Structure formats: structure tokens, C-alpha cells
mmCIF file of C-alpha atoms in Angstrom:
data_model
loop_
_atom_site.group_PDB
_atom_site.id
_atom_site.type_symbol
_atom_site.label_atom_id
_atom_site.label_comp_id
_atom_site.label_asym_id
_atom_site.label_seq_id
_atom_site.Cartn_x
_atom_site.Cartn_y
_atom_site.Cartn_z
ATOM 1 C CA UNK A 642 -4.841 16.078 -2.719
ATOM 2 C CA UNK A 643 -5.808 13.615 -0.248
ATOM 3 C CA UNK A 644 -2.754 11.373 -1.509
ATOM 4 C CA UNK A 645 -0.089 14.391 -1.213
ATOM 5 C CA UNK A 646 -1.461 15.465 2.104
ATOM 6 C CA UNK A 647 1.171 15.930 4.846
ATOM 7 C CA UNK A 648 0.871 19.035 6.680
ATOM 8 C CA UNK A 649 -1.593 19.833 9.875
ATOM 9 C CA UNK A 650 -3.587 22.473 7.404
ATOM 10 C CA UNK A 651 -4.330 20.328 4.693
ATOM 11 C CA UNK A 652 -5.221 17.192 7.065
ATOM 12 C CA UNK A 653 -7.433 19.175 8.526
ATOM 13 C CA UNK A 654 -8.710 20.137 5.610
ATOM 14 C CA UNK A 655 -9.577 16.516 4.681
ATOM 15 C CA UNK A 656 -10.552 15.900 8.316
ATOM 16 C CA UNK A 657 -13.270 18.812 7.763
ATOM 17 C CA UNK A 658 -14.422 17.544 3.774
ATOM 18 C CA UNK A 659 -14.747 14.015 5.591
ATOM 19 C CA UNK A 660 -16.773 15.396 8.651
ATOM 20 C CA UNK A 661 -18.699 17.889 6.142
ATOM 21 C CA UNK A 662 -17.858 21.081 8.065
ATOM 22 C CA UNK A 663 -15.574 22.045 5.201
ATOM 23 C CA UNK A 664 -16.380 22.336 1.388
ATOM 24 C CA UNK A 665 -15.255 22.610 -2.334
ATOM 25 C CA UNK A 666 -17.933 24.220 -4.663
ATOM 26 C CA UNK A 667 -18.991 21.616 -7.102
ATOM 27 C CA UNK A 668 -17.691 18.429 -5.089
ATOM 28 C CA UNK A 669 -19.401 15.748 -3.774
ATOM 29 C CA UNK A 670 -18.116 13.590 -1.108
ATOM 30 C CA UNK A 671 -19.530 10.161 -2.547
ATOM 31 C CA UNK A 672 -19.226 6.934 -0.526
ATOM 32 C CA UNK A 673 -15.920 6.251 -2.521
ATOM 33 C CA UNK A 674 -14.727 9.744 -2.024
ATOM 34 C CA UNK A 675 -14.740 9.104 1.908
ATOM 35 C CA UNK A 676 -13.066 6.004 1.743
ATOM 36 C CA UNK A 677 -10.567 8.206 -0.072
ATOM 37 C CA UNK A 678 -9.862 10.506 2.748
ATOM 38 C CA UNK A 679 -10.731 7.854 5.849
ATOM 39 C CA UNK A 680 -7.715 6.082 3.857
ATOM 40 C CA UNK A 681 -5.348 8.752 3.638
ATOM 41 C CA UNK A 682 -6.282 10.340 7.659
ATOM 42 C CA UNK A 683 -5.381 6.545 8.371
ATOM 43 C CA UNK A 684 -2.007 6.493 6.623
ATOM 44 C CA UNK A 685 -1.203 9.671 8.497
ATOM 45 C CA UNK A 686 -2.160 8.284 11.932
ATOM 46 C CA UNK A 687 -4.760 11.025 12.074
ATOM 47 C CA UNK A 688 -7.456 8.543 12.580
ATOM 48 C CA UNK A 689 -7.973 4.724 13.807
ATOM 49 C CA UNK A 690 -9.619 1.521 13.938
ATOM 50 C CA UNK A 691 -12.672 2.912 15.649
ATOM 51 C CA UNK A 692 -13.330 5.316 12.481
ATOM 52 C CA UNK A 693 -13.003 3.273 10.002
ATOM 53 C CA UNK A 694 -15.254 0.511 11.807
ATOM 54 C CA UNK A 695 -17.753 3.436 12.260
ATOM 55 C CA UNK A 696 -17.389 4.122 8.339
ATOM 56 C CA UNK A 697 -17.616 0.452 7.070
ATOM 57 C CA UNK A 698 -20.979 0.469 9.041
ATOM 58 C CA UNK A 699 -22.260 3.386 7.202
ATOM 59 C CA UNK A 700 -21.072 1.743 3.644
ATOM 60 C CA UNK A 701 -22.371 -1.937 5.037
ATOM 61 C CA UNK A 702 -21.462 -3.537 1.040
ATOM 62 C CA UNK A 703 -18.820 -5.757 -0.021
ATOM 63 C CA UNK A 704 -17.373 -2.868 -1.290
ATOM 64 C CA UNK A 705 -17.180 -1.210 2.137
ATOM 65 C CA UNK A 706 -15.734 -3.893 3.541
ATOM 66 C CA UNK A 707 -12.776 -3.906 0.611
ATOM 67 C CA UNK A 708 -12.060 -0.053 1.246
ATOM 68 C CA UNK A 709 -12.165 -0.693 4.917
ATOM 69 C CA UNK A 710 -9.341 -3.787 4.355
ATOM 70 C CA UNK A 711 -7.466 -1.191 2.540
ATOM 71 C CA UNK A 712 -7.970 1.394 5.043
ATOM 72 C CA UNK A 713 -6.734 -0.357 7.808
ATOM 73 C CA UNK A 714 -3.554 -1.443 5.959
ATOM 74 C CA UNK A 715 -2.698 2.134 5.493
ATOM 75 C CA UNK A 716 -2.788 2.839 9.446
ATOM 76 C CA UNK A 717 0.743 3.482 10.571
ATOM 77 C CA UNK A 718 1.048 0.710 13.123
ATOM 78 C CA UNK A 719 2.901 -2.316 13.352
ATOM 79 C CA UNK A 720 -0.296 -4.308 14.274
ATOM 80 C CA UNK A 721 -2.005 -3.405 11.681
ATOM 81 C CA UNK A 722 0.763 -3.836 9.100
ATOM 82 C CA UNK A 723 1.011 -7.219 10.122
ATOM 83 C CA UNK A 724 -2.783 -8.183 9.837
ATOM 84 C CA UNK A 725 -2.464 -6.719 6.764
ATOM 85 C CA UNK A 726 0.233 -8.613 5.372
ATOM 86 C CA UNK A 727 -1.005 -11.580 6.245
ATOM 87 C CA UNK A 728 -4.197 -11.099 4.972
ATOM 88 C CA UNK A 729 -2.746 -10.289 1.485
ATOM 89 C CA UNK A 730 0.713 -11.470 1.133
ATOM 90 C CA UNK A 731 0.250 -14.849 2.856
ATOM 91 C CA UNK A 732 -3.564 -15.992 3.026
ATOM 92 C CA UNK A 733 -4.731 -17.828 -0.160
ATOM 93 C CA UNK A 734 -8.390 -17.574 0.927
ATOM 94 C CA UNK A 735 -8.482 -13.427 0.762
ATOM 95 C CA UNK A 736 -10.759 -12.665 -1.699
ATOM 96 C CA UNK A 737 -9.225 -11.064 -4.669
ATOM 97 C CA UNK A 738 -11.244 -7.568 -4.274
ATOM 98 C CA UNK A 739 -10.160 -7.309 -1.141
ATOM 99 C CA UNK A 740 -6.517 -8.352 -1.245
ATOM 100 C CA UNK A 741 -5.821 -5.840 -3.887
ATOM 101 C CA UNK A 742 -7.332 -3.092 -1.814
ATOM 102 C CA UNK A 743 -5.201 -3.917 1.361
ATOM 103 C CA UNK A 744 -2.025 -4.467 -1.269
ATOM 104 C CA UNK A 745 -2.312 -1.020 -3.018
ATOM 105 C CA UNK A 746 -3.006 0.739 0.770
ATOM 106 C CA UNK A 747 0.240 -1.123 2.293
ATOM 107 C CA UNK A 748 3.371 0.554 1.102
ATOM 108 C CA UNK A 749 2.427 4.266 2.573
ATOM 109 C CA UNK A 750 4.938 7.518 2.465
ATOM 110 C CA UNK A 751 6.533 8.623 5.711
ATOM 111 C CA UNK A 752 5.929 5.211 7.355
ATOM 112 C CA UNK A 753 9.071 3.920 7.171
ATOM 113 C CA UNK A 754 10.339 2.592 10.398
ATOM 114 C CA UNK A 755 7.141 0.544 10.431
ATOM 115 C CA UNK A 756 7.469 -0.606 7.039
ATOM 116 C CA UNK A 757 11.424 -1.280 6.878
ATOM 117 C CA UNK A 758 10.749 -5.489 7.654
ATOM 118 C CA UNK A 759 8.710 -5.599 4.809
ATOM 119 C CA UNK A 760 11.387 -5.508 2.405
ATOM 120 C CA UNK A 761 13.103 -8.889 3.465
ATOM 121 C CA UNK A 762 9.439 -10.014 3.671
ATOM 122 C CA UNK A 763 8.417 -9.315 0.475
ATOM 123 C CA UNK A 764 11.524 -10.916 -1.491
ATOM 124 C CA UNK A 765 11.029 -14.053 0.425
ATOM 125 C CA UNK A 766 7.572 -13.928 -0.345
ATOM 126 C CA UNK A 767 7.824 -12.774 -4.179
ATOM 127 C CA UNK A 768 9.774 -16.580 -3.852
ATOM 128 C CA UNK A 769 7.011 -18.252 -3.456
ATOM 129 C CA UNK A 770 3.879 -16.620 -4.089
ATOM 130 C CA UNK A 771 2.517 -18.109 -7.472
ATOM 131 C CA UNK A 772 2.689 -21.261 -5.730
ATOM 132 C CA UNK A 773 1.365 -20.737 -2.770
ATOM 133 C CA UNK A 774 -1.256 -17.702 -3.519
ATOM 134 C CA UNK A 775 -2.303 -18.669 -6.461
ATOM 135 C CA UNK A 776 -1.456 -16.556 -10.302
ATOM 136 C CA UNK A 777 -4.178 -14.139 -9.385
ATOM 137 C CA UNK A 778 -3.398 -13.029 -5.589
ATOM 138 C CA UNK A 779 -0.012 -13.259 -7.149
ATOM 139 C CA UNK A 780 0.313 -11.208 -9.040
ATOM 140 C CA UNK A 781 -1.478 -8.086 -7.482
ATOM 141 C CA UNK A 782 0.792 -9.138 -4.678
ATOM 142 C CA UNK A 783 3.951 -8.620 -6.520
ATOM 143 C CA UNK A 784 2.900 -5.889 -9.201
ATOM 144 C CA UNK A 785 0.818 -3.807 -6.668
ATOM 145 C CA UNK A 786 3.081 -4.213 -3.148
ATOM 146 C CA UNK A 787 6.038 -3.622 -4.425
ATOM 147 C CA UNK A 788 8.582 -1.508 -1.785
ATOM 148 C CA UNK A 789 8.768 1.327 -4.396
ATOM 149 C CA UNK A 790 8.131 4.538 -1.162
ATOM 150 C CA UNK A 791 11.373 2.611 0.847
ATOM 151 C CA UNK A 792 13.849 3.609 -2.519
ATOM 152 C CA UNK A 793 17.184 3.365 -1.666
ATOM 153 C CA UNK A 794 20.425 2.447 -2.862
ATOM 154 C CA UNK A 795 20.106 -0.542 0.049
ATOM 155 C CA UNK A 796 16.829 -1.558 -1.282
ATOM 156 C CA UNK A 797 18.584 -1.810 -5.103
ATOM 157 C CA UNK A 798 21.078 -3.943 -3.607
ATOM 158 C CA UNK A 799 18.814 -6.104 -2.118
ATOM 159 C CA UNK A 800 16.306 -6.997 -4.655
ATOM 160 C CA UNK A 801 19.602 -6.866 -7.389
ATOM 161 C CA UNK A 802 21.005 -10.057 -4.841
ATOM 162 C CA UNK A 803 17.521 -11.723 -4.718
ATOM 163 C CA UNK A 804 17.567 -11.272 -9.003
ATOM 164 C CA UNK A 805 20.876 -13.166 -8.811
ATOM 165 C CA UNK A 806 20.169 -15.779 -7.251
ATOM 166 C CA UNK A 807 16.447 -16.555 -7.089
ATOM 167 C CA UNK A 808 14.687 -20.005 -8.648
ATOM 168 C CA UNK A 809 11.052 -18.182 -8.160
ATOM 169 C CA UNK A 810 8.891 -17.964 -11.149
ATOM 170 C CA UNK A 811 9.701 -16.330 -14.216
ATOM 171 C CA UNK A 812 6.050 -13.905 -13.373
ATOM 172 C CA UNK A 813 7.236 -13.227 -10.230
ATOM 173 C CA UNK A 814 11.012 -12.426 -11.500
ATOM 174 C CA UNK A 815 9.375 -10.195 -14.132
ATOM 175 C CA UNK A 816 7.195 -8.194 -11.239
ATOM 176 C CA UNK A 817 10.673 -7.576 -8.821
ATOM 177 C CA UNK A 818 12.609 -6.793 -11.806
ATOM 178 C CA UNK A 819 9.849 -3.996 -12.927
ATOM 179 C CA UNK A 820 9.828 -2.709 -9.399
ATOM 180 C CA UNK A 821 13.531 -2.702 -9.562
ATOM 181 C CA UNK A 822 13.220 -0.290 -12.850
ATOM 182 C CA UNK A 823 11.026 1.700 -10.702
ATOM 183 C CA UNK A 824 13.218 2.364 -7.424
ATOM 184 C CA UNK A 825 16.194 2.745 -9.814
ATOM 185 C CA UNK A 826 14.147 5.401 -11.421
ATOM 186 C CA UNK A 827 13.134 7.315 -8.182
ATOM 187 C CA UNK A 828 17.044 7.235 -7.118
ATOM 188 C CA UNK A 829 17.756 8.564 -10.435
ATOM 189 C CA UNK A 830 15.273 11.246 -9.472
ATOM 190 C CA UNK A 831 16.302 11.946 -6.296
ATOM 191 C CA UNK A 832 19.959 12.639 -7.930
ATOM 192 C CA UNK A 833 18.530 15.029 -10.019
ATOM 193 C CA UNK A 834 17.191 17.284 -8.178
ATOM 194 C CA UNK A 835 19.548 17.145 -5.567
ATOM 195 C CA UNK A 836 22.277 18.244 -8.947
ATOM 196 C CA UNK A 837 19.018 20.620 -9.708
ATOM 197 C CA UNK A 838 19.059 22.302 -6.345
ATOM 198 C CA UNK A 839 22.966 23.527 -5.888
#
């Protein structure tokens, strides 16, 4: 739910299971169940840096501070998307927890004028990146941060040009090639229901 939420009524729904003024019989909102919500009220710009500071205090583990990376890569803001990238796409001294949490948060729905750069980004980066980050960082970095939520017939074209002519690794050209299969998928999709719906 948190994940699928777009609309005023359910964010404020999550705002209110978050803030415990709202309930669901038989639920518990766990320490990892609010970082599930603070994440997704961050994607959606519903709230900032301030709350999930306030929340990283209150979970004050390494853990906390890996949902709170993640959290803040989620926020819909070019600032924060580009601490975040560097952080996880170009730093080899992120720890590995913690880079995978900011990598799976990065690529969010509905944030795609901030994330449109990314794209070029990440093909020059998927270059590169078991020699400069390392086969663990990597590889979350390529398998995980894939552009799959920008799918587009643009977005084929590009990563089908960087398959042509890359020299990166053979991991790396497995990763982009499986993210291809994905987006091609999606399009695919897309088609259908579009066919589906006339």
C-alpha cells in the first residue's frame, strides 16, 4: 500500500499510520514499518529532510541510518538525488548496507523530470563501475538502480546504443541487458492495455 500510494486520501492515510492517529486492526507499526512509510511520504514530497532526521534519531542503529540513506534518496529533489547518487553510484567507500538502501530508494514513480539525467548517468556509469566500485557496490548498483520507472521507447534506444558499442564488463553488460528485458517488457505492457482498453 505504502508503495502504490498516490492520491491525497491514501497519503494521508500513511501520514496518520506513521503519526499513530490512524489504525489497521492487527498491525503493528514496527521500527521497519515506519521507515516504510517515512520512505514512501518522502518519494511523494509529502515529507522532508527534517522528518526523516527526526526519525533516524528515534531508530539511532546502523540500521536507522541505512533506511534513513534510502529515505532521503527517495525525496523528489534534485539535491537530494544528487547526494544520493554520489553516495551510491560513485563513492567506493559507501558501505554496502547502506548503498543498497539508497540504490533500491533512487529510481521513484512520478519523479521523472528530476530523474530524466540519470539515464545518461547511469550508462556511463554501468561503464565503469566494477572497476571503480568494486564487484560488490557493483553490482547492487547496476542490478538494483536500473532506470526501469523512466520506460520508454527513448530509454530502449539508448541502452540498445550503449549494448552496441560498450567495452564495460561482461557483469555489468549482463545487468543493462536484464534491465533492458525489463523496460522492453513494461512497453510491451503498456501496448497491451492500451490494445485492452479500445
Amino acid at each position: 500500500m505504502a508503495g502504490a500510494a498516490r492520491s491525497d486520501d491514501a497519503l494521508d492515510e500513511l501520514e496518520g499510520l506513521l503519526a499513530g492517529t490512524t489504525g489497521v486492526p492487527g498491525l503493528e507499526v514496527d521500527t521497519d514499518l515506519r521507515w516504510v512509510l517515512v520512505t514512501a511520504l518522502a518519494a511523494r514530497g509529502r515529507l522532508g529532510e527534517d522528518r526523516i532526521a527526526a526519525e533516524e534519531a528515534r531508530d539511532a542503529t546502523i540500521s536507522g541510518r541505512e533506511h534513513a540513506a534510502g529515505a532521503r534518496a527517495a525525496l523528489p529533489t534534485p539535491e537530494a538525488k544528487e547526494a544520493a547518487w554520489q553516495q551510491a553510484f560513485v563513492d567506493p567507500e559507501t558501505p554496502n548496507e547502506t548503498q543498497r538502501s539508497i540504490v533500491t530508494s533512487f529510481f521513484q514513480h512520478g519523479q521523472d523530470d528530476v530523474l530524466a539525467p540519470y539515464v545518461g548517468r547511469f550508462l556511463d556509469v554501468a561503464g565503469t563501475a566494477y572497476e571503480r566500485l568494486g564487484t560488490q557496490r557493483a553490482s547492487t548498483a547496476l542490478r538494483f538502480g536500473f532506470p526501469t520507472v523512466l520506460a520508454s521507447p527513448g530509454l530502449l534506444a539508448d541502452v540498445d546504443a550503449w549494448l552496441a558499442t560498450t567495452q564495460a564488463n561482461a557483469n555489468a553488460v549482463r545487468y543493462v541487458t536484464e534491465g533492458r528485458s525489463e523496460v522492453a517488457r513494461a512497453l510491451a505492457a503498456r501496448t497491451a492495455d492500451a490494445d485492452a482498453a479500445r
